[in-house]
């Protein structure tokens, strides 16, 4: 049967926003376009940062920040740029020590706004006990950027007791989520031009280094793996580790902490909170024996008050993520195909 | 969200499912009309919790799925003009036209904006007096009132750079088209709750009578859906065919008269081409002559001849309930959400995308 219906021509395809959404398109772009070309043992771990020996075990990570609008409820691009890279290092079991900071500024940005961002960077760096030690500034013509892009790279020493690697995950391990889901992405959407709605939802952006360090002090190698579910959300992180480990990841909807307002806003916008970005929570895969105490310890931290055990790793459903819905049905949670688009009605 | 959690109560859902199992004596095929219902059934894993004798087929109530490629082509052509800001609901962006989607046009430089409300588009027109702002006005009776209001508002404000590209569709004629098909397999309908919240339920009486089919106006939460299914099956088992309202907390028989008023003010009923179903008489809305100045088709001299060719995509058979997404040879192979061949794979409310994304329990072991 001839296929006359329009199929996109892959050779002519261009980058769309979906390629940056953290879902399936991002995954394909990274695997076919980046990892395949630039393969090496560090990159091939596909973790939030690379870990290597450099006068001791060291983690190194980089991230770029392109949020619109620059200032949003609960934070701004500057705070995000510090916390994001600090958290990527924390997910490797490292406390960030030094950050680099690069601005790409679009002609026309007010200096007052830039100053606000820089002040916010200073505050966030102080809170995260990290120093900004090098940087760069570029200005591009009006229309060639979106006000302000920031890149930060960070380096830090890996905790002596940390052994964070997806290869250490085993069936029976528990999945612990450190806080409520989907606050950041929802807060951003609530102030995006054309989509504004009234809500008290704030971004959850916060540095997780100190919390993770305490957890590692106590639990060491019982913590198998950590990842912060930023763009692409919890579903993307779970799918990535399901694919890497070839185990099944089973989660219970009624155990996943989420704020009522966030859930309501997602409902209204037609978004699945499992795919919405977070900036202040992480998923930890831990030994079954310690899961309860681990979650309890997190709950005592200001960054982990709503922590909960949301599911477990198993031999069933290999390579897949399966959710038990509140009403008891089961379904597969797949990768997000492209960008999550607000729905029509 | 307390008004929602009570409709997601697992005990109550399981109670209704038990009652349902106790009254089913034979096989029944039910169609949920609205894509939101399809999405909820699949997302909550409800399909596998139903008695095995009940088959749900997924109706044409996803506006993204039924908007013909020709409308997308018109929208893309408008978006590519440097003087135009093309505004749309988010999930229309990925739908393939003949050559490309709005998302691809955007990547190539077209000014395409995602909005939640057409009234935002009117504001955009005020803010950008040197450009033409066009709103892609698609959807069922649910989105028509706001789109109509945007035209009324633009007219009141005397704005000359705003227009809508209308491709509105109506639910009852599509239900009739499905029922009139000699191959029709549908024994009963869950009517779309939100459409009825606007239009009321009076339109469905004659359909229930003519085709001797029960129609239960149903909501979107798990408890709504299982109750709607229970009520439909209860009628079928007793040989009845009435219009019933499960979604009484939102739907009144008379509908929302203000919303209907604005629809009547701006739109007139017209024939409409549906992706997958073809031309259905009197099944859509077109901008009235009185508001011709706000009709993008007239303003930009677009041709309205619609030639639909969906090639291998069997969306029509899927929306009539004749086939399930998995029975399509392209499902999950050449046709995936990231490279859709047809619209049901695009919108999160499209039956194919819902199946692909949330694969029911029965599919987990596949």
XYZ file of C-alpha atoms in Angstrom:
711
model
C 0.000 0.000 0.000
C 1.532 3.350 -0.982
C 1.929 5.832 1.829
C 0.676 9.104 0.477
C 0.006 10.678 3.836
C 2.714 13.214 4.689
C 5.680 11.549 6.315
C 8.381 13.942 7.413
C 11.547 13.550 5.353
C 14.224 12.789 7.928
C 17.137 13.940 5.786
C 15.547 17.371 5.507
C 14.404 17.520 9.104
C 15.460 20.526 11.110
C 15.846 20.928 14.855
C 12.490 21.684 16.461
C 11.757 22.683 20.040
C 10.933 19.042 20.695
C 14.611 18.165 20.313
C 15.247 20.193 23.466
C 12.261 18.896 25.429
C 14.082 16.085 27.191
C 11.821 13.427 25.690
C 12.206 10.952 22.882
C 13.471 13.458 20.294
C 16.190 14.695 22.661
C 17.096 11.105 23.411
C 17.367 10.254 19.701
C 19.362 13.385 18.935
C 21.850 12.652 21.712
C 22.200 8.975 20.877
C 22.417 9.205 17.110
C 23.980 12.628 16.804
C 26.228 13.101 19.833
C 27.081 9.911 21.716
C 27.651 7.971 18.486
C 30.210 10.531 17.289
C 31.904 11.445 20.537
C 31.870 8.137 22.383
C 34.206 7.582 25.368
C 33.832 5.829 28.720
C 32.900 9.009 30.596
C 30.314 10.282 28.143
C 28.923 6.790 27.682
C 27.739 6.753 31.327
C 25.074 9.235 30.144
C 24.857 10.680 33.625
C 24.247 14.300 34.677
C 28.009 14.797 34.917
C 31.242 12.918 34.306
C 33.241 11.282 37.118
C 36.991 10.738 36.873
C 40.268 10.725 38.800
C 41.974 14.108 39.130
C 43.894 14.313 42.382
C 41.058 12.253 43.848
C 37.617 11.336 42.505
C 36.180 14.335 40.734
C 32.888 15.153 39.021
C 32.500 17.669 36.205
C 29.303 18.919 34.607
C 27.939 21.667 32.395
C 24.501 23.033 31.608
C 22.967 25.905 29.653
C 19.955 27.880 30.801
C 17.498 29.376 28.327
C 14.372 29.969 30.379
C 11.568 32.280 29.238
C 10.699 34.467 31.103
C 13.980 35.292 32.885
C 12.178 35.978 36.152
C 9.449 33.633 37.318
C 7.626 32.810 40.560
C 10.125 31.287 42.958
C 13.313 32.127 41.081
C 15.086 33.439 38.006
C 17.563 32.303 35.387
C 20.545 33.201 37.592
C 19.478 31.075 40.529
C 18.639 28.260 38.120
C 22.072 28.446 36.498
C 23.804 27.949 39.848
C 21.453 25.369 41.344
C 21.160 23.369 38.133
C 24.863 22.667 37.807
C 25.319 22.218 41.573
C 22.546 19.603 41.418
C 24.008 17.829 38.398
C 27.209 17.391 40.418
C 25.242 16.329 43.498
C 23.649 13.581 41.396
C 27.176 12.264 40.787
C 27.675 12.252 44.567
C 29.813 15.393 44.501
C 29.723 18.710 46.310
C 30.260 21.510 43.789
C 33.414 23.525 44.542
C 33.983 25.832 41.574
C 31.705 27.083 38.817
C 32.357 28.830 35.537
C 29.757 31.322 34.352
C 29.133 32.399 30.727
C 26.597 34.927 29.539
C 25.266 35.175 25.994
C 23.365 38.436 26.056
C 21.036 39.747 23.390
C 21.558 43.368 22.484
C 18.859 45.419 24.201
C 18.707 43.621 27.556
C 18.527 46.223 30.294
C 21.605 46.415 32.492
C 19.306 46.545 35.514
C 17.886 43.146 34.587
C 21.346 41.689 34.108
C 22.334 43.129 37.475
C 19.335 41.478 39.112
C 20.399 38.165 37.613
C 23.980 38.581 38.812
C 22.833 39.401 42.343
C 20.694 36.331 42.318
C 23.683 34.278 41.134
C 25.697 35.619 44.049
C 23.017 34.677 46.571
C 22.546 31.194 45.107
C 26.312 30.565 45.031
C 26.635 31.615 48.679
C 23.816 29.291 49.713
C 25.312 26.396 47.755
C 28.838 27.030 49.118
C 30.246 27.228 45.612
C 32.616 29.797 44.124
C 32.332 31.290 40.669
C 35.937 31.365 39.531
C 35.911 32.032 35.784
C 33.542 33.344 33.181
C 32.820 34.819 29.792
C 30.478 37.379 28.258
C 29.280 37.564 24.664
C 26.711 39.923 23.186
C 24.723 38.944 20.095
C 22.666 41.159 17.796
C 19.051 41.881 18.603
C 16.936 39.011 17.358
C 19.824 36.529 17.488
C 19.164 35.425 21.055
C 16.381 35.546 23.621
C 17.484 38.251 26.081
C 19.921 36.134 28.070
C 21.388 32.663 27.895
C 23.636 31.392 30.680
C 26.038 28.470 30.727
C 27.636 27.216 33.905
C 30.122 24.397 34.332
C 31.028 23.007 37.702
C 33.602 20.796 39.292
C 33.629 19.114 42.672
C 35.053 16.255 44.708
C 33.057 13.076 44.885
C 31.990 12.020 48.380
C 34.338 9.289 49.645
C 31.427 6.925 50.319
C 29.564 7.562 47.047
C 29.233 4.780 44.471
C 26.648 6.212 42.118
C 26.210 4.135 38.991
C 23.209 2.693 37.188
C 25.041 -0.642 36.983
C 24.606 -0.991 40.759
C 20.804 -0.944 40.544
C 19.199 -4.310 41.394
C 15.644 -5.675 41.452
C 14.047 -4.919 44.808
C 15.699 -1.510 45.094
C 13.296 1.254 46.043
C 12.620 4.505 44.203
C 12.563 7.538 46.470
C 11.451 10.939 45.201
C 12.758 13.783 47.341
C 9.896 16.219 46.876
C 6.734 17.278 45.102
C 6.543 16.847 41.374
C 6.218 19.351 38.534
C 6.373 22.682 40.412
C 9.050 24.328 38.274
C 7.568 23.689 34.839
C 4.116 24.667 36.032
C 5.366 27.933 37.572
C 7.162 28.838 34.323
C 4.093 28.152 32.207
C 1.911 30.190 34.543
C 3.795 33.351 33.585
C 4.667 32.585 29.956
C 3.274 35.172 27.583
C -0.032 34.138 26.122
C -0.605 31.376 28.634
C -0.697 33.326 31.890
C -2.963 32.038 34.620
C -3.290 32.978 38.248
C -1.674 30.584 40.657
C 0.506 30.602 43.717
C 2.719 27.849 42.291
C 6.421 28.622 42.675
C 9.440 27.004 41.069
C 11.124 24.477 43.346
C 14.644 25.580 42.348
C 17.063 24.866 45.178
C 20.601 23.526 45.582
C 20.652 19.903 46.674
C 24.377 19.460 47.326
C 24.265 19.740 51.121
C 21.288 17.391 51.436
C 22.872 14.784 49.192
C 26.142 15.072 51.095
C 24.373 14.341 54.405
C 22.581 11.377 52.883
C 25.858 10.008 51.568
C 27.506 10.486 54.987
C 24.899 8.216 56.493
C 23.975 5.765 53.727
C 27.049 5.595 51.493
C 26.885 2.762 49.000
C 23.270 1.935 49.909
C 22.474 4.790 47.543
C 22.776 3.213 44.114
C 21.791 5.987 41.787
C 20.508 9.563 41.790
C 19.165 11.801 39.068
C 17.333 15.120 39.131
C 14.303 15.043 36.841
C 14.671 18.415 35.115
C 13.371 18.836 31.564
C 11.487 15.779 30.415
C 10.456 15.193 34.013
C 10.362 12.064 36.140
C 9.066 9.896 33.298
C 12.112 10.608 31.129
C 14.581 9.856 33.933
C 12.834 6.574 34.719
C 12.770 5.584 31.061
C 16.448 6.328 30.684
C 17.433 4.143 33.622
C 14.943 1.456 32.600
C 16.657 1.319 29.235
C 20.191 1.410 30.707
C 19.573 -1.258 33.353
C 17.005 -3.381 31.480
C 14.971 -3.774 34.683
C 11.339 -2.783 35.126
C 10.465 0.350 37.063
C 7.127 0.235 38.823
C 5.635 3.396 40.328
C 2.402 4.065 42.187
C 0.528 7.220 41.265
C -0.947 7.626 44.741
C 2.543 7.619 46.295
C 3.974 10.344 44.078
C 3.977 13.629 46.016
C 2.383 16.503 44.115
C 0.922 19.806 45.242
C -2.840 20.158 44.684
C -2.400 23.444 42.855
C 0.268 22.039 40.579
C -1.882 19.040 39.789
C -4.840 21.306 39.111
C -2.819 23.546 36.805
C -1.440 20.555 34.879
C -4.981 19.244 34.594
C -6.138 22.539 33.151
C -3.227 22.839 30.747
C -3.498 19.244 29.618
C -0.010 18.367 30.815
C 1.049 15.122 32.439
C 3.033 16.108 35.571
C 5.276 13.091 35.036
C 6.805 14.953 32.077
C 6.947 18.429 33.597
C 10.338 19.889 34.565
C 11.612 20.065 38.155
C 14.584 22.016 39.516
C 14.737 21.119 43.199
C 13.985 17.437 43.597
C 15.779 14.202 42.822
C 15.054 10.545 42.348
C 17.196 8.155 44.356
C 17.411 4.409 43.808
C 18.317 2.895 47.166
C 18.609 -0.474 48.897
C 15.242 -1.818 49.992
C 16.438 -2.173 53.606
C 17.193 1.508 54.068
C 14.386 3.012 51.969
C 12.063 3.897 54.869
C 14.789 5.504 56.968
C 16.285 7.203 53.932
C 12.922 8.821 53.127
C 12.439 9.763 56.778
C 15.853 11.412 56.888
C 15.000 13.387 53.760
C 11.703 14.475 55.290
C 13.625 16.094 58.127
C 15.490 18.284 55.602
C 13.969 21.510 54.295
C 14.717 20.300 50.745
C 13.000 16.948 51.257
C 9.929 17.535 53.414
C 7.611 15.742 50.989
C 9.948 12.868 50.171
C 8.266 9.541 49.512
C 8.959 6.024 48.332
C 7.180 6.001 44.995
C 7.943 2.541 43.670
C 10.518 -0.138 43.091
C 12.781 -1.840 40.612
C 11.732 -5.285 39.458
C 12.341 -8.103 37.009
C 8.895 -7.683 35.466
C 8.301 -5.276 32.566
C 12.004 -5.216 31.681
C 13.205 -1.962 30.183
C 9.843 -0.333 30.842
C 8.251 2.046 33.306
C 4.829 1.007 34.564
C 2.478 3.117 36.629
C -0.346 1.887 38.822
C -3.015 4.578 38.562
C -4.944 5.845 41.567
C -7.935 3.772 40.567
C -5.853 0.642 40.216
C -5.286 0.354 36.452
C -1.809 -0.118 35.065
C -0.193 1.596 32.153
C 3.180 2.054 30.567
C 4.815 5.429 31.051
C 6.749 6.060 27.856
C 9.166 8.685 26.695
C 7.563 11.968 25.807
C 7.505 12.187 22.019
C 8.845 15.704 21.420
C 7.631 18.705 23.336
C 4.662 18.573 25.675
C 2.159 20.851 23.993
C -0.665 22.489 25.883
C -3.897 21.010 24.631
C -6.852 22.511 22.890
C -9.766 21.999 25.278
C -8.830 19.901 43.455
C -11.160 18.367 46.014
C -13.954 18.380 43.455
C -11.846 15.988 41.401
C -10.419 13.586 43.958
C -13.851 12.264 44.861
C -14.265 11.182 41.246
C -10.981 9.308 41.406
C -11.790 7.243 44.457
C -10.538 3.682 43.874
C -13.143 2.094 46.175
C -16.044 3.743 44.388
C -14.629 2.889 40.979
C -14.203 -0.713 41.978
C -17.744 -0.785 43.424
C -19.253 0.432 40.132
C -17.118 -2.043 38.191
C -18.506 -4.864 40.367
C -22.078 -3.724 39.707
C -21.279 -3.488 36.024
C -19.915 -7.030 35.954
C -23.089 -8.252 37.644
C -25.436 -6.886 34.957
C -23.533 -7.731 31.762
C -24.990 -10.775 30.031
C -23.568 -10.371 26.520
C -21.024 -8.518 24.434
C -21.494 -4.784 23.962
C -19.479 -2.240 22.017
C -19.562 1.286 23.400
C -18.070 4.392 21.893
C -16.776 7.260 23.988
C -17.176 10.259 21.723
C -14.640 12.617 23.219
C -10.885 12.330 22.986
C -10.582 13.530 26.575
C -12.540 10.448 27.623
C -10.302 8.197 25.521
C -7.264 9.746 27.133
C -8.627 9.280 30.644
C -9.678 5.657 29.999
C -6.220 4.775 28.763
C -4.224 6.946 31.142
C -5.966 5.522 34.184
C -5.636 1.981 32.924
C -9.441 1.586 32.996
C -9.799 -0.379 29.753
C -8.341 -3.477 31.336
C -10.500 -3.161 34.430
C -13.749 -3.416 32.454
C -15.590 -6.745 32.090
C -14.194 -8.562 29.060
C -17.566 -8.493 27.310
C -17.439 -4.736 27.029
C -15.421 -3.269 24.195
C -14.715 0.432 24.096
C -14.130 2.028 20.704
C -12.821 5.526 20.424
C -14.849 8.165 18.685
C -14.133 11.210 16.559
C -14.152 13.727 19.421
C -10.565 14.880 19.139
C -10.518 18.215 17.329
C -6.874 17.815 16.423
C -7.556 14.465 14.813
C -10.458 15.501 12.637
C -9.083 18.802 11.339
C -8.326 18.125 7.676
C -4.827 18.495 6.254
C -6.111 21.225 3.925
C -6.792 23.503 6.908
C -3.291 22.854 8.194
C -1.948 23.691 4.743
C -3.865 26.973 4.825
C -2.525 27.707 8.295
C 1.052 26.885 7.282
C 0.745 29.057 4.153
C -0.502 31.960 6.290
C 2.181 31.414 8.926
C 4.940 31.537 6.302
C 3.874 35.070 5.299
C 6.170 37.584 7.017
C 3.249 39.903 7.840
C 1.323 37.199 9.724
C 1.404 36.043 13.356
C -0.337 32.684 13.347
C -1.816 31.743 16.728
C -2.991 28.296 17.656
C -3.808 25.972 20.498
C -0.674 24.003 21.385
C -1.528 20.551 20.196
C -2.394 21.651 16.652
C 1.275 22.421 16.048
C 2.445 18.887 15.458
C -0.373 17.817 13.112
C 1.066 17.112 9.657
C -0.350 19.076 6.754
C 0.336 17.890 3.226
C 3.922 19.057 3.387
C 4.650 20.189 6.881
C 3.270 20.919 10.316
C 3.053 24.304 12.011
C 5.899 23.185 14.277
C 8.117 22.659 11.234
C 7.009 26.011 9.814
C 7.945 27.595 13.155
C 11.375 25.967 13.033
C 11.803 27.445 9.545
C 11.127 30.919 10.857
C 7.354 31.360 10.738
C 5.894 33.378 13.605
C 3.685 30.757 15.254
C 2.442 31.359 18.798
C 0.798 28.973 21.224
C -2.124 30.519 23.069
C -4.767 29.243 25.442
C -7.405 31.729 24.511
C -8.291 33.491 21.267
C -8.876 36.630 23.345
C -5.094 36.670 23.823
C -4.797 36.759 20.046
C -6.993 39.859 19.936
C -4.653 41.478 22.434
C -1.715 40.484 20.258
C -3.415 42.198 17.312
C -3.758 45.389 19.341
C -0.083 45.218 20.318
C 1.088 44.536 16.746
C -0.889 46.930 14.552
C 1.468 46.522 11.594
C 0.968 42.767 11.409
C -1.937 40.447 10.696
C -2.876 38.195 13.600
C -4.697 35.003 12.590
C -6.157 32.546 15.079
C -6.519 28.944 13.945
C -10.041 28.413 15.249
C -10.523 24.678 15.384
C -12.411 22.510 17.777
C -15.874 21.360 18.726
C -18.717 23.222 20.385
C -16.403 23.642 23.404
C -13.952 26.025 21.764
C -16.447 27.779 19.465
C -17.837 30.216 22.080
C -14.434 31.715 22.950
C -13.477 31.918 19.279
C -16.782 33.651 18.552
C -16.186 36.036 21.448
C -12.801 36.995 20.029
C -14.478 38.057 16.785
C -17.156 39.979 18.660
C -14.508 41.705 20.741
C -12.323 42.541 17.733
C -15.369 43.959 16.003
C -16.303 46.076 19.041
C -12.760 47.404 19.315
C -12.684 48.120 15.585
C -9.533 46.024 15.106
C -8.724 45.502 11.452
C -5.698 43.187 11.734
C -7.380 40.219 13.428
C -9.061 37.277 11.746
C -9.806 33.615 12.389
C -9.208 30.584 10.206
C -12.277 28.619 11.264
C -12.601 24.881 11.030
C -15.170 24.206 13.696
C -16.912 20.888 13.855
C -20.078 19.646 15.556
C -20.514 16.413 17.483
C -24.101 15.273 16.738
C -23.698 15.121 12.919
C -20.544 13.034 13.351
C -22.385 10.622 15.650
C -25.109 10.337 13.018
C -22.529 9.712 10.301
C -21.065 6.867 12.374
C -24.489 5.375 13.130
C -25.617 5.631 9.505
C -22.589 3.641 8.327
C -23.852 0.132 7.425
C -20.772 -1.348 9.121
C -21.480 0.484 12.372
C -20.535 -1.599 15.414
C -21.518 0.861 18.137
C -24.264 -0.280 20.549
C -24.197 2.768 22.806
C -22.525 6.136 23.233
C -20.851 8.014 26.026
C -21.579 11.562 24.834
C -18.956 14.222 25.414
C -19.579 15.945 28.744
C -17.973 19.263 27.961
C -19.674 19.651 24.589
C -23.000 19.076 26.329
C -22.095 21.606 29.033
C -22.179 24.190 26.230
C -24.895 22.852 23.948
C -27.156 20.986 26.378
C -28.562 17.543 25.687
C -31.618 18.217 23.504
C -29.820 17.431 20.256
C -29.273 13.820 21.270
C -32.906 12.745 21.862
C -33.734 12.427 18.149
C -30.497 10.494 17.500
C -31.175 8.051 20.342
C -34.711 7.586 19.003
C -33.870 7.273 15.292
C -31.021 4.790 15.741
C -32.410 3.145 18.893
C -29.152 3.689 20.708
C -28.581 4.713 24.340
C -26.619 7.940 24.792
C -25.208 8.782 28.217
C -23.654 12.207 28.701
C -20.470 11.384 30.605
C -17.660 13.200 32.382
C -13.935 12.587 32.269
C -12.793 11.265 35.608
C -12.436 7.538 36.272
C -15.618 7.358 38.329
C -17.522 9.367 35.685
C -16.418 6.986 32.976
C -17.260 3.748 34.761
C -20.618 5.210 35.813
C -21.310 6.304 32.223
C -20.436 2.836 30.976
C -22.620 1.257 33.663
C -25.609 3.451 32.748
C -25.215 2.695 29.040
C -24.927 -1.043 29.604
C -27.881 -1.001 32.002
C -30.014 0.514 29.234
C -28.723 -1.940 26.652
C -29.415 -4.913 28.886
C -32.997 -3.686 29.360
C -33.406 -2.932 25.664
C -33.772 0.806 26.283
C -32.418 3.723 24.280
C -32.655 7.002 26.107
C -30.512 10.066 26.662
C -29.221 10.061 30.239
C -26.956 12.488 32.027
C -24.179 11.087 34.186
C -22.356 14.450 34.220
C -25.140 16.432 35.880
C -22.673 18.418 37.971
C -21.645 20.252 34.787
C -24.352 19.633 32.209
C -27.839 21.067 32.118
C -30.407 20.034 29.527
C -30.557 23.567 28.193
C -26.795 24.030 28.032
C -25.040 27.363 28.411
C -27.318 29.849 26.695
C -24.799 32.700 26.725
C -22.164 30.571 25.048
C -24.668 29.354 22.489
C -25.682 32.963 21.887
C -22.168 34.008 20.956
C -21.786 30.999 18.662
C -25.022 31.921 16.858
C -23.948 35.551 16.640
C -20.728 34.811 14.750
C -21.065 31.411 13.121
C -23.395 29.747 10.713
C -23.728 25.982 10.283
C -21.935 24.694 7.213
C -20.786 21.467 5.580
C -17.409 20.407 6.845
C -14.717 18.020 5.762
C -13.443 15.748 8.570
C -10.091 14.115 8.449
C -10.739 10.412 8.151
C -14.522 10.705 7.896
C -14.823 12.890 4.789
C -17.458 15.523 4.081
C -20.360 15.539 6.542
C -23.284 17.855 5.727
C -24.084 20.560 8.273
C -21.337 19.384 10.571
C -19.347 22.546 11.125
C -19.287 26.269 11.698
C -18.217 28.982 9.283
C -17.949 32.713 10.006
C -21.168 34.553 9.116
C -21.189 37.062 6.272
C -21.831 39.823 8.748
C -18.355 39.133 10.207
C -16.684 38.415 6.859
C -13.987 40.970 7.677
C -12.747 38.578 10.393
C -12.719 35.513 8.170
C -9.082 34.760 7.338
C -10.158 32.683 4.337
C -11.743 35.729 2.706
C -9.179 38.233 3.926
C -6.260 36.330 2.432
C -8.174 34.860 -0.511
C -7.525 31.250 0.502
C -9.047 28.574 -1.635
C -11.458 26.372 0.274
C -11.302 23.354 -2.013
C -10.368 20.506 0.262
C -8.700 17.515 -1.286
C -8.075 14.986 1.439
C -5.785 12.081 0.918
C -4.800 10.220 4.008
C -3.046 7.433 2.148
C -2.341 4.523 4.421
C -3.726 6.125 7.574
C -6.868 4.315 8.707
C -7.971 7.088 11.065
C -11.484 7.036 9.596
C -12.003 3.397 10.480
C -10.533 4.016 13.919
C -12.827 6.942 14.605
C -15.848 4.929 13.477
C -14.804 2.191 15.868
C -14.293 -0.313 13.044
C -10.636 -0.798 13.873
C -8.421 -0.451 16.923
C -5.151 1.456 16.666
C -3.146 -1.758 16.991
C -4.876 -3.199 13.942
C -3.264 -0.546 11.762
C -0.232 -1.933 9.919
C 1.635 1.312 10.531
C 0.919 1.610 14.276
C 4.158 1.940 16.191
C 6.227 1.225 13.069
C 6.058 3.931 10.377
C 3.572 5.870 12.480
C 4.702 7.108 15.893
C 3.973 10.265 17.855
C 7.288 11.786 16.815
C 6.566 11.002 13.146
C 2.800 10.777 12.860
C 1.219 9.603 9.608
C -2.208 10.725 10.673
C -3.726 12.964 13.259
C -4.900 10.358 15.827
C -1.221 9.768 16.525
C -0.591 13.478 17.126
C -2.839 14.805 19.827
C -2.561 13.368 23.305
C -6.311 12.833 22.940
C -5.999 10.948 19.686
C -6.789 7.264 20.062
C -3.517 6.105 18.476
C -1.337 8.422 20.551
C -3.165 7.416 23.723
C -2.553 3.747 22.909
C 1.048 4.402 21.996
C 1.788 6.533 25.024
C -0.064 4.635 27.673
C -0.355 1.122 26.279
C -2.946 -0.710 28.326
C -1.985 -3.527 30.684
C -2.841 -6.159 28.088
C -0.141 -4.641 25.922
C 2.528 -4.496 28.609
C 3.528 -8.090 28.075
C 3.618 -7.724 24.270
